[in-house]
mmCIF file of C-alpha atoms in Angstrom:
data_model
loop_
_atom_site.group_PDB
_atom_site.id
_atom_site.type_symbol
_atom_site.label_atom_id
_atom_site.label_comp_id
_atom_site.label_asym_id
_atom_site.label_seq_id
_atom_site.Cartn_x
_atom_site.Cartn_y
_atom_site.Cartn_z
ATOM 1 C CA MET A 1 0.000 0.000 0.000
ATOM 2 C CA SER A 2 1.632 3.242 -1.142
ATOM 3 C CA HIS A 3 1.241 6.350 0.997
ATOM 4 C CA GLY A 4 3.242 8.683 -1.212
ATOM 5 C CA ARG A 5 2.921 10.489 -4.486
ATOM 6 C CA ASP A 6 4.901 9.687 -7.574
ATOM 7 C CA GLU A 7 6.808 12.967 -7.832
ATOM 8 C CA THR A 8 10.392 14.146 -7.947
ATOM 9 C CA GLU A 9 11.947 16.085 -5.087
ATOM 10 C CA GLU A 10 11.517 19.295 -7.091
ATOM 11 C CA GLU A 11 7.868 18.528 -7.896
ATOM 12 C CA ARG A 12 7.229 17.771 -4.228
ATOM 13 C CA ALA A 13 8.897 21.047 -3.225
ATOM 14 C CA ASP A 14 6.788 22.972 -5.752
ATOM 15 C CA ARG A 15 3.586 21.372 -4.433
ATOM 16 C CA LYS A 16 4.545 21.968 -0.811
ATOM 17 C CA TRP A 17 5.448 25.586 -1.623
ATOM 18 C CA ARG A 18 2.030 26.198 -3.243
ATOM 19 C CA ASP A 19 0.318 24.634 -0.216
ATOM 20 C CA LEU A 20 2.384 26.742 2.166
ATOM 21 C CA LEU A 21 1.568 29.939 0.268
ATOM 22 C CA GLN A 22 -2.158 29.234 0.605
ATOM 23 C CA GLU A 23 -1.727 28.695 4.354
ATOM 24 C CA LEU A 24 0.355 31.857 4.682
ATOM 25 C CA ARG A 25 -2.310 33.942 2.940
ATOM 26 C CA VAL A 26 -4.759 33.075 5.707
ATOM 27 C CA ALA A 27 -2.288 33.536 8.565
ATOM 28 C CA GLN A 28 -0.753 36.743 7.183
ATOM 29 C CA THR A 29 -4.128 38.400 6.752
ATOM 30 C CA GLY A 30 -5.131 37.637 10.330
ATOM 31 C CA VAL A 31 -1.865 38.705 11.912
ATOM 32 C CA GLN A 32 -1.655 41.888 9.851
ATOM 33 C CA ILE A 33 -5.197 42.938 10.804
ATOM 34 C CA LEU A 34 -4.468 42.212 14.477
ATOM 35 C CA PHE A 35 -1.133 44.048 14.335
ATOM 36 C CA GLY A 36 -2.688 47.036 12.570
ATOM 37 C CA PHE A 37 -5.369 47.240 15.230
ATOM 38 C CA LEU A 38 -2.746 47.022 17.990
ATOM 39 C CA LEU A 39 -0.801 49.910 16.484
ATOM 40 C CA THR A 40 -3.839 52.186 16.748
ATOM 41 C CA VAL A 41 -4.449 51.507 20.445
ATOM 42 C CA ALA A 42 -1.659 53.787 21.670
ATOM 43 C CA PHE A 43 -3.275 56.712 19.852
ATOM 44 C CA GLN A 44 -6.621 56.348 21.609
ATOM 45 C CA PRO A 45 -7.411 59.066 24.180
ATOM 46 C CA ARG A 46 -7.875 56.577 27.047
ATOM 47 C CA PHE A 47 -4.495 54.887 26.479
ATOM 48 C CA THR A 48 -2.816 57.188 28.993
ATOM 49 C CA ASP A 49 -5.393 56.058 31.591
ATOM 50 C CA LEU A 50 -4.039 52.499 31.451
ATOM 51 C CA SER A 51 -2.004 51.346 34.434
ATOM 52 C CA GLY A 52 1.725 50.823 34.102
ATOM 53 C CA THR A 53 1.114 47.077 34.048
ATOM 54 C CA ASP A 54 -1.407 47.382 31.227
ATOM 55 C CA GLN A 55 0.927 49.618 29.245
ATOM 56 C CA ALA A 56 3.683 47.010 29.717
ATOM 57 C CA ILE A 57 1.313 44.260 28.535
ATOM 58 C CA TYR A 58 0.463 46.428 25.532
ATOM 59 C CA THR A 59 4.159 46.903 24.724
ATOM 60 C CA VAL A 60 4.780 43.156 24.903
ATOM 61 C CA THR A 61 1.698 42.544 22.750
ATOM 62 C CA VAL A 62 2.875 44.953 20.045
ATOM 63 C CA MET A 63 6.357 43.416 20.031
ATOM 64 C CA LEU A 64 4.895 39.901 19.781
ATOM 65 C CA GLY A 65 2.619 41.066 16.957
ATOM 66 C CA ALA A 66 5.582 42.529 15.106
ATOM 67 C CA ALA A 67 7.554 39.307 15.595
ATOM 68 C CA ALA A 68 4.596 37.192 14.392
ATOM 69 C CA THR A 69 4.195 39.407 11.333
ATOM 70 C CA GLY A 70 7.908 39.135 10.586
ATOM 71 C CA ALA A 71 7.918 35.358 10.903
ATOM 72 C CA LEU A 72 4.806 34.922 8.753
ATOM 73 C CA VAL A 73 6.078 37.262 6.037
ATOM 74 C CA GLY A 74 9.580 35.766 6.328
ATOM 75 C CA PRO A 75 8.945 32.867 3.923
ATOM 76 C CA VAL A 76 8.200 35.350 1.132
ATOM 77 C CA ALA A 77 11.478 37.207 1.739
ATOM 78 C CA LEU A 78 13.365 33.921 2.011
ATOM 79 C CA HIS A 79 11.943 32.700 -1.275
ATOM 80 C CA ARG A 80 12.715 35.988 -3.011
ATOM 81 C CA MET A 81 16.327 35.978 -1.797
ATOM 82 C CA VAL A 82 17.099 32.399 -2.873
ATOM 83 C CA SER A 83 14.811 32.111 -5.909
ATOM 84 C CA GLY A 84 16.535 30.622 -8.943
ATOM 85 C CA ARG A 85 19.350 29.039 -6.938
ATOM 86 C CA ARG A 86 17.927 25.496 -6.971
ATOM 87 C CA LEU A 87 17.184 25.598 -3.230
ATOM 88 C CA LYS A 88 13.436 24.995 -3.386
ATOM 89 C CA PRO A 89 13.369 21.943 -1.040
ATOM 90 C CA GLN A 90 15.470 23.754 1.575
ATOM 91 C CA THR A 91 13.440 26.939 1.095
ATOM 92 C CA VAL A 92 10.206 25.046 1.712
ATOM 93 C CA ASP A 93 11.642 23.435 4.863
ATOM 94 C CA TRP A 94 12.834 26.767 6.296
ATOM 95 C CA ALA A 95 9.648 28.551 5.241
ATOM 96 C CA SER A 96 7.638 25.876 7.023
ATOM 97 C CA ARG A 97 9.682 26.409 10.186
ATOM 98 C CA LEU A 98 9.181 30.167 9.966
ATOM 99 C CA THR A 99 5.444 29.621 9.544
ATOM 100 C CA LEU A 100 5.274 27.423 12.647
ATOM 101 C CA LEU A 101 7.256 30.044 14.566
ATOM 102 C CA GLY A 102 4.877 32.722 13.292
ATOM 103 C CA LEU A 103 1.867 30.710 14.433
ATOM 104 C CA ALA A 104 3.403 30.209 17.886
ATOM 105 C CA LEU A 105 4.106 33.946 18.100
ATOM 106 C CA LEU A 106 0.560 34.640 16.944
ATOM 107 C CA VAL A 107 -0.807 32.532 19.821
ATOM 108 C CA CYS A 108 1.365 34.567 22.199
ATOM 109 C CA THR A 109 0.197 37.837 20.630
ATOM 110 C CA MET A 110 -3.439 36.832 20.944
ATOM 111 C CA ALA A 111 -2.931 35.694 24.538
ATOM 112 C CA SER A 112 -1.270 38.968 25.437
ATOM 113 C CA ALA A 113 -3.955 41.035 23.682
ATOM 114 C CA LEU A 114 -6.673 39.028 25.428
ATOM 115 C CA LEU A 115 -4.981 39.572 28.766
ATOM 116 C CA LEU A 116 -4.862 43.315 28.192
ATOM 117 C CA ILE A 117 -8.522 43.494 27.186
ATOM 118 C CA LEU A 118 -9.848 41.088 29.800
ATOM 119 C CA ARG A 119 -8.011 42.871 32.635
ATOM 120 C CA LEU A 120 -10.256 45.839 31.863
ATOM 121 C CA VAL A 121 -13.439 43.736 31.921
ATOM 122 C CA VAL A 122 -13.038 41.051 34.608
ATOM 123 C CA THR A 123 -10.823 40.483 37.642
ATOM 124 C CA ASP A 124 -7.140 39.845 37.036
ATOM 125 C CA THR A 125 -7.499 36.245 38.212
ATOM 126 C CA ASP A 126 -10.430 35.613 35.884
ATOM 127 C CA ALA A 127 -8.520 37.244 33.021
ATOM 128 C CA VAL A 128 -5.551 34.910 33.540
ATOM 129 C CA TRP A 129 -7.822 31.844 33.616
ATOM 130 C CA LEU A 130 -9.724 32.919 30.505
ATOM 131 C CA VAL A 131 -6.483 33.571 28.637
ATOM 132 C CA ALA A 132 -5.096 30.181 29.738
ATOM 133 C CA LEU A 133 -8.245 28.496 28.430
ATOM 134 C CA MET A 134 -7.934 30.260 25.070
ATOM 135 C CA VAL A 135 -4.233 29.412 24.779
ATOM 136 C CA ALA A 136 -5.079 25.767 25.492
ATOM 137 C CA TRP A 137 -7.814 25.960 22.832
ATOM 138 C CA PHE A 138 -5.393 27.280 20.197
ATOM 139 C CA VAL A 139 -2.641 24.849 21.165
ATOM 140 C CA LEU A 140 -5.105 21.962 20.939
ATOM 141 C CA TRP A 141 -6.291 22.771 17.411
ATOM 142 C CA TRP A 142 -3.192 24.396 15.931
ATOM 143 C CA PHE A 143 -0.490 22.125 17.347
ATOM 144 C CA ALA A 144 -1.693 19.091 19.339
ATOM 145 C CA LEU A 145 -4.167 17.803 16.737
ATOM 146 C CA PRO A 146 -1.642 17.945 13.864
ATOM 147 C CA VAL A 147 1.021 16.254 16.020
ATOM 148 C CA TRP A 148 -1.464 13.541 17.010
ATOM 149 C CA LEU A 149 -2.423 12.979 13.355
ATOM 150 C CA ARG A 150 1.237 12.733 12.343
ATOM 151 C CA MET A 151 1.964 10.222 15.096
ATOM 152 C CA ARG A 152 -1.127 8.180 14.186
ATOM 153 C CA ASP A 153 -0.129 8.192 10.512
ATOM 154 C CA ARG A 154 3.426 7.147 11.399
ATOM 155 C CA ASP A 155 2.088 4.260 13.506
ATOM 156 C CA THR A 156 -0.150 3.174 10.608
ATOM 157 C CA ARG A 157 2.771 3.311 8.167
ATOM 158 C CA ASP A 158 4.987 1.333 10.565
ATOM 159 C CA ARG A 159 2.266 -1.290 10.971
ATOM 160 C CA ASP A 160 1.771 -1.506 7.182
ATOM 161 C CA THR A 161 5.539 -1.905 6.684
ATOM 162 C CA ARG A 162 5.719 -4.698 9.288
ATOM 163 C CA ASP A 163 2.729 -6.460 7.704
ATOM 164 C CA ARG A 164 4.289 -6.175 4.232
ATOM 165 C CA ASP A 165 7.637 -7.498 5.519
ATOM 166 C CA ARG A 166 5.912 -10.527 7.081
ATOM 167 C CA SER A 167 4.192 -11.496 3.831
#
């Protein structure tokens, strides 16, 4: 039972690059909207009314948003800088790593932004618990589920290989 595609390394890299670009379009749009919104907060009249702690949380949030934006736009810059140098497989691997980093930074940005907002609405303790629940939610769907699926697929492939070797 074959689990792969009949494609060369270059064809596989091209396919994976197209898939990654589609994923990046979704992630980049979200992070850029969030980051743009965060940049406007400091110019709101009530910003100076925020406590020192809330202003520190805001600063961390903006820095995380900038880092997430950089990581999620990074694959485009990487591709542009190495395009035409026959490095597509390596480019796809590094771009994938940058995308995962960008998603992790995006979770942190969202957690920090939620903390800032929720501290204004509920008690600090409730805000921390609500943020922890949301971080767990994102980690479950963005990271844990894909890791579980990969492990399950690997176990299935190992079992198929053992069965084939026995026959």
